[in-house]
């Protein structure tokens, strides 16, 4: 099963992808997490991506597509995967579909987690992230058991550099301009579904599970 999580930055894609990954035993593939890991480790890829990310812009398609296709060619993706934050542009979606077509495969579900822009700002300002394992928390809605520490791996939680209100505004504009057209793209393929992402985490998860099952 191959699933694409769609939605604005901060809509809860990563939160749901993580839960889906553990329920269905599929890898959670987040291009944002891969970029952040590279930034933390100081790799060339990280250096290249950081400027775009800090500005709230997208990393160029060519680089991102190469990274993603390499990741999903790993054995752990043989039975499927949950994509979170990819594709973010039509050319990225087309590049993925071309690779899948070679294997006579396709995306099975594109699930849009819908949250209005006003709620997004609030979600992002309370977000705390674990850069080691990718887990995400919210100070108010999904607090970690121990303040500032990841429940999953015990690492320190941080505020993402791109969660500053000014950057969030740019990221939302980028989303509406470049990513939202994917809604029609996947509607045309007949794999598009949407869920109300303003509900609590478990209700959103139940809605997604209903779609998949
Ligand atoms: P995305 O991966 O779409 O950028 P995240 O999964 O990181 O979004 O979620 C953004 C923020 O909102 C995080 O702080 C997360 O803990 C919180 N969050 C996610 N889902 C919900 C929800 N259903 N209700 C309240 N807060 C949520
Ligand atoms: P995310 O963790 O998904 O919110 O992504 C954080 C940032 O990483 C985005 O604002 C982009 O700058 C970059 N990024 C992540 N995924 C992609 C992608 N598919 N295409 C281009 N840039 C991306």
Tab-separated table of C-alpha atoms and ligand atoms in Angstrom:
chain	number	residue	atom	x	y	z
A	1	UNK	CA	0.000	0.000	0.000
A	2	UNK	CA	1.408	3.373	-1.047
A	3	UNK	CA	-0.037	6.425	0.637
A	4	UNK	CA	0.608	10.117	0.057
A	5	UNK	CA	-0.248	12.474	2.918
A	6	UNK	CA	-1.332	15.874	1.613
A	7	UNK	CA	-2.046	19.017	3.588
A	8	UNK	CA	-0.654	22.372	4.628
A	9	UNK	CA	2.515	22.545	6.689
A	10	UNK	CA	1.480	21.867	10.278
A	11	UNK	CA	-1.803	20.158	9.346
A	12	UNK	CA	-0.743	16.997	11.163
A	13	UNK	CA	0.590	14.896	8.264
A	14	UNK	CA	3.621	13.714	10.201
A	15	UNK	CA	1.605	12.940	13.328
A	16	UNK	CA	-0.821	10.772	11.347
A	17	UNK	CA	1.883	9.226	9.147
A	18	UNK	CA	3.695	8.032	12.257
A	19	UNK	CA	0.547	6.372	13.619
A	20	UNK	CA	-0.252	4.794	10.247
A	21	UNK	CA	3.306	3.520	9.934
A	22	UNK	CA	3.080	1.733	13.241
A	23	UNK	CA	-0.409	0.332	12.591
A	24	UNK	CA	0.316	-0.968	9.086
A	25	UNK	CA	4.011	-1.762	9.505
A	26	UNK	CA	5.059	0.533	6.669
A	27	UNK	CA	7.926	3.026	6.636
A	28	UNK	CA	7.112	6.686	7.265
A	29	UNK	CA	9.077	8.602	4.652
A	30	UNK	CA	9.328	12.342	5.336
A	31	UNK	CA	11.530	14.422	3.036
A	32	UNK	CA	11.492	17.188	5.678
A	33	UNK	CA	12.875	14.755	8.293
A	34	UNK	CA	15.577	13.607	5.867
A	35	UNK	CA	16.593	17.216	5.155
A	36	UNK	CA	16.644	18.085	8.877
A	37	UNK	CA	18.771	15.049	9.673
A	38	UNK	CA	21.242	16.124	6.984
A	39	UNK	CA	21.346	19.676	8.343
A	40	UNK	CA	22.036	18.341	11.827
A	41	UNK	CA	24.835	16.127	10.509
A	42	UNK	CA	26.294	18.970	8.431
A	43	UNK	CA	26.205	17.085	5.100
A	44	UNK	CA	26.443	18.779	1.680
A	45	UNK	CA	22.775	17.978	1.075
A	46	UNK	CA	21.875	19.620	4.378
A	47	UNK	CA	23.853	22.740	3.530
A	48	UNK	CA	22.129	23.010	0.185
A	49	UNK	CA	18.620	22.494	1.611
A	50	UNK	CA	18.904	24.779	4.656
A	51	UNK	CA	18.686	28.125	2.859
A	52	UNK	CA	15.459	27.174	1.119
A	53	UNK	CA	13.929	25.718	4.276
A	54	UNK	CA	14.755	28.719	6.453
A	55	UNK	CA	13.149	30.987	3.868
A	56	UNK	CA	9.956	28.915	3.824
A	57	UNK	CA	10.605	27.968	0.198
A	58	UNK	CA	10.789	24.537	-1.396
A	59	UNK	CA	14.040	22.711	-1.996
A	60	UNK	CA	14.461	22.370	-5.804
A	61	UNK	CA	12.582	19.476	-7.394
A	62	UNK	CA	15.621	17.856	-8.941
A	63	UNK	CA	17.398	17.407	-5.624
A	64	UNK	CA	14.270	16.394	-3.728
A	65	UNK	CA	13.111	13.870	-6.322
A	66	UNK	CA	16.533	12.204	-6.436
A	67	UNK	CA	16.565	11.935	-2.651
A	68	UNK	CA	13.051	10.505	-2.456
A	69	UNK	CA	13.467	7.970	-5.260
A	70	UNK	CA	16.660	6.768	-3.670
A	71	UNK	CA	14.886	6.376	-0.308
A	72	UNK	CA	11.915	4.414	-1.666
A	73	UNK	CA	14.200	2.063	-3.597
A	74	UNK	CA	15.296	0.603	-0.231
A	75	UNK	CA	14.100	-2.904	0.608
A	76	UNK	CA	12.010	-1.666	3.530
A	77	UNK	CA	9.738	0.073	1.007
A	78	UNK	CA	9.005	-3.099	-0.997
A	79	UNK	CA	5.530	-3.528	0.517
A	80	UNK	CA	4.672	0.170	0.366
A	81	UNK	CA	5.237	3.360	2.292
A	82	UNK	CA	3.654	6.472	3.700
A	83	UNK	CA	4.923	9.648	2.090
A	84	UNK	CA	4.765	12.755	4.258
A	85	UNK	CA	5.741	16.068	2.662
A	86	UNK	CA	6.370	14.570	-0.768
A	87	UNK	CA	5.244	15.310	-3.445
A	88	UNK	CA	4.935	19.053	-2.946
A	89	UNK	CA	4.801	20.076	-6.610
A	90	UNK	CA	3.229	18.645	-9.764
A	91	UNK	CA	6.648	17.832	-11.296
A	92	UNK	CA	7.539	15.859	-8.141
A	93	UNK	CA	4.281	13.880	-8.384
A	94	UNK	CA	4.898	13.213	-12.074
A	95	UNK	CA	8.458	12.059	-11.429
A	96	UNK	CA	7.251	9.633	-8.757
A	97	UNK	CA	4.445	8.334	-10.997
A	98	UNK	CA	6.918	7.761	-13.839
A	99	UNK	CA	9.111	5.632	-11.581
A	100	UNK	CA	6.104	3.718	-10.261
A	101	UNK	CA	4.800	3.130	-13.801
A	102	UNK	CA	8.073	1.369	-14.674
A	103	UNK	CA	7.208	-1.126	-11.936
A	104	UNK	CA	3.525	-1.207	-12.996
A	105	UNK	CA	2.611	0.367	-9.681
A	106	UNK	CA	0.786	3.500	-8.553
A	107	UNK	CA	-0.161	5.546	-5.500
A	108	UNK	CA	-3.161	3.885	-3.821
A	109	UNK	CA	-4.362	6.705	-1.568
A	110	UNK	CA	-3.737	10.453	-1.409
A	111	UNK	CA	-5.143	11.702	1.895
A	112	UNK	CA	-5.544	15.415	2.461
A	113	UNK	CA	-5.521	16.454	6.121
A	114	UNK	CA	-7.534	19.661	5.952
A	115	UNK	CA	-6.848	22.463	8.437
A	116	UNK	CA	-7.601	26.178	7.845
A	117	UNK	CA	-4.628	28.570	7.802
A	118	UNK	CA	-5.682	30.237	11.089
A	119	UNK	CA	-5.332	26.982	13.043
A	120	UNK	CA	-2.010	26.269	11.351
A	121	UNK	CA	-0.280	29.277	12.876
A	122	UNK	CA	-1.305	28.106	16.357
A	123	UNK	CA	-0.207	24.533	15.696
A	124	UNK	CA	3.212	25.560	14.459
A	125	UNK	CA	3.909	27.935	17.320
A	126	UNK	CA	3.432	25.107	19.844
A	127	UNK	CA	5.236	22.430	17.833
A	128	UNK	CA	8.277	20.750	19.351
A	129	UNK	CA	10.264	18.285	17.280
A	130	UNK	CA	12.710	15.475	17.864
A	131	UNK	CA	15.399	15.740	15.204
A	132	UNK	CA	16.709	12.278	16.034
A	133	UNK	CA	13.630	10.086	15.472
A	134	UNK	CA	11.220	12.552	13.813
A	135	UNK	CA	8.542	12.440	16.540
A	136	UNK	CA	6.470	15.612	16.905
A	137	UNK	CA	4.730	17.105	19.933
A	138	UNK	CA	2.621	20.133	20.758
A	139	UNK	CA	3.064	22.051	24.021
A	140	UNK	CA	-0.672	22.169	24.583
A	141	UNK	CA	-2.317	19.401	22.527
A	142	UNK	CA	0.251	16.598	22.491
A	143	UNK	CA	2.766	17.268	25.252
A	144	UNK	CA	5.649	14.840	25.839
A	145	UNK	CA	5.538	12.898	29.122
A	146	UNK	CA	8.659	14.724	30.327
A	147	UNK	CA	9.005	18.365	29.335
A	148	UNK	CA	11.485	18.944	26.520
A	149	UNK	CA	12.305	15.232	26.091
A	150	UNK	CA	11.166	12.857	23.321
A	151	UNK	CA	8.951	10.005	24.607
A	152	UNK	CA	10.222	7.715	21.854
A	153	UNK	CA	13.996	8.086	22.027
A	154	UNK	CA	14.833	10.353	24.984
A	155	UNK	CA	16.462	13.080	22.852
A	156	UNK	CA	16.019	16.773	23.485
A	157	UNK	CA	13.064	18.426	21.733
A	158	UNK	CA	13.637	21.596	19.727
A	159	UNK	CA	11.687	24.402	18.069
A	160	UNK	CA	12.178	23.996	14.321
A	161	UNK	CA	14.017	26.909	12.678
A	162	UNK	CA	11.217	27.240	10.130
A	163	UNK	CA	8.398	27.407	12.709
A	164	UNK	CA	8.905	31.128	13.330
A	165	UNK	CA	5.653	33.020	12.511
A	166	UNK	CA	7.242	34.917	9.610
A	167	UNK	CA	8.540	31.729	7.991
A	168	UNK	CA	5.247	29.966	8.618
A	169	UNK	CA	3.481	32.651	6.556
A	170	UNK	CA	5.881	32.053	3.673
A	171	UNK	CA	5.435	28.308	3.956
A	172	UNK	CA	1.661	28.667	3.798
A	173	UNK	CA	1.934	30.857	0.701
A	174	UNK	CA	4.288	28.316	-0.886
A	175	UNK	CA	1.800	25.584	-0.042
A	176	UNK	CA	-1.168	27.321	-1.656
A	177	UNK	CA	0.814	28.198	-4.746
A	178	UNK	CA	2.785	25.041	-5.432
A	179	UNK	CA	1.344	22.142	-3.440
A	180	UNK	CA	-2.420	22.621	-3.443
A	181	UNK	CA	-2.662	21.849	-7.193
A	182	UNK	CA	-1.878	18.249	-6.205
A	183	UNK	CA	-5.467	17.955	-4.967
A	184	UNK	CA	-6.734	18.016	-8.562
A	185	UNK	CA	-3.833	15.879	-9.721
A	186	UNK	CA	-4.813	13.030	-7.387
A	187	UNK	CA	-8.551	13.599	-7.871
A	188	UNK	CA	-8.011	12.874	-11.564
A	189	UNK	CA	-6.327	9.611	-10.609
A	190	UNK	CA	-9.353	8.678	-8.461
A	191	UNK	CA	-7.257	8.153	-5.320
A	192	UNK	CA	-8.015	11.426	-3.501
A	193	UNK	CA	-9.670	11.554	-0.048
A	194	UNK	CA	-9.911	14.252	2.582
A	195	UNK	CA	-10.298	14.260	6.351
A	196	UNK	CA	-11.097	17.043	8.824
A	197	UNK	CA	-7.716	17.698	10.427
A	198	UNK	CA	-9.087	20.106	13.052
A	199	UNK	CA	-10.358	17.177	15.162
A	200	UNK	CA	-8.223	15.528	17.827
A	201	UNK	CA	-5.433	13.185	16.760
A	202	UNK	CA	-7.352	9.945	17.387
A	203	UNK	CA	-10.484	11.122	15.528
A	204	UNK	CA	-8.399	12.132	12.509
A	205	UNK	CA	-6.678	8.762	12.638
A	206	UNK	CA	-10.042	6.916	12.753
A	207	UNK	CA	-11.218	8.830	9.664
A	208	UNK	CA	-8.081	7.857	7.769
A	209	UNK	CA	-8.370	4.223	8.836
A	210	UNK	CA	-11.981	4.162	7.568
A	211	UNK	CA	-10.725	5.322	4.170
A	212	UNK	CA	-7.941	2.758	3.978
A	213	UNK	CA	-10.090	-0.143	5.120
B	1	LIG	P1	2.905	18.384	9.478
B	1	LIG	O1	3.667	17.073	9.442
B	1	LIG	O2	1.703	18.381	8.608
B	1	LIG	O3	3.783	19.574	9.268
B	1	LIG	P2	2.722	17.840	12.359
B	1	LIG	O4	2.275	16.418	12.378
B	1	LIG	O5	4.140	18.123	12.716
B	1	LIG	O6	2.334	18.536	10.947
B	1	LIG	O7	1.745	18.667	13.335
B	1	LIG	C1	1.903	20.068	13.528
B	1	LIG	C2	1.704	20.412	15.019
B	1	LIG	O8	0.326	20.190	15.377
B	1	LIG	C3	2.532	19.544	15.963
B	1	LIG	O9	2.892	20.329	17.069
B	1	LIG	C4	1.554	18.427	16.362
B	1	LIG	O10	1.897	17.879	17.634
B	1	LIG	C5	0.225	19.165	16.387
B	1	LIG	N1	-0.925	18.346	15.967
B	1	LIG	C6	-0.948	17.372	15.012
B	1	LIG	N2	-2.193	16.854	14.877
B	1	LIG	C7	-2.981	17.537	15.758
B	1	LIG	C8	-4.387	17.485	16.095
B	1	LIG	N3	-5.233	16.633	15.473
B	1	LIG	N4	-4.837	18.338	17.047
B	1	LIG	C9	-3.990	19.214	17.661
B	1	LIG	N5	-2.670	19.313	17.374
B	1	LIG	C10	-2.179	18.497	16.449
B	2	LIG	P1	8.237	19.514	6.390
B	2	LIG	O1	9.027	18.851	7.463
B	2	LIG	O2	7.517	18.534	5.513
B	2	LIG	O3	7.349	20.612	6.907
B	2	LIG	O4	9.325	20.223	5.426
B	2	LIG	C1	10.148	21.252	5.900
B	2	LIG	C2	10.805	21.967	4.721
B	2	LIG	O5	11.645	21.057	4.001
B	2	LIG	C3	9.837	22.555	3.686
B	2	LIG	O6	9.347	23.830	4.053
B	2	LIG	C4	10.762	22.621	2.454
B	2	LIG	O7	11.652	23.707	2.507
B	2	LIG	C5	11.587	21.329	2.603
B	2	LIG	N1	10.910	20.194	1.928
B	2	LIG	C6	10.402	19.080	2.521
B	2	LIG	N2	9.853	18.259	1.600
B	2	LIG	C7	9.999	18.879	0.403
B	2	LIG	C8	9.615	18.573	-0.929
B	2	LIG	N3	8.949	17.448	-1.234
B	2	LIG	N4	9.936	19.450	-1.911
B	2	LIG	C9	10.614	20.577	-1.641
B	2	LIG	N5	10.977	20.955	-0.413
B	2	LIG	C10	10.683	20.113	0.612
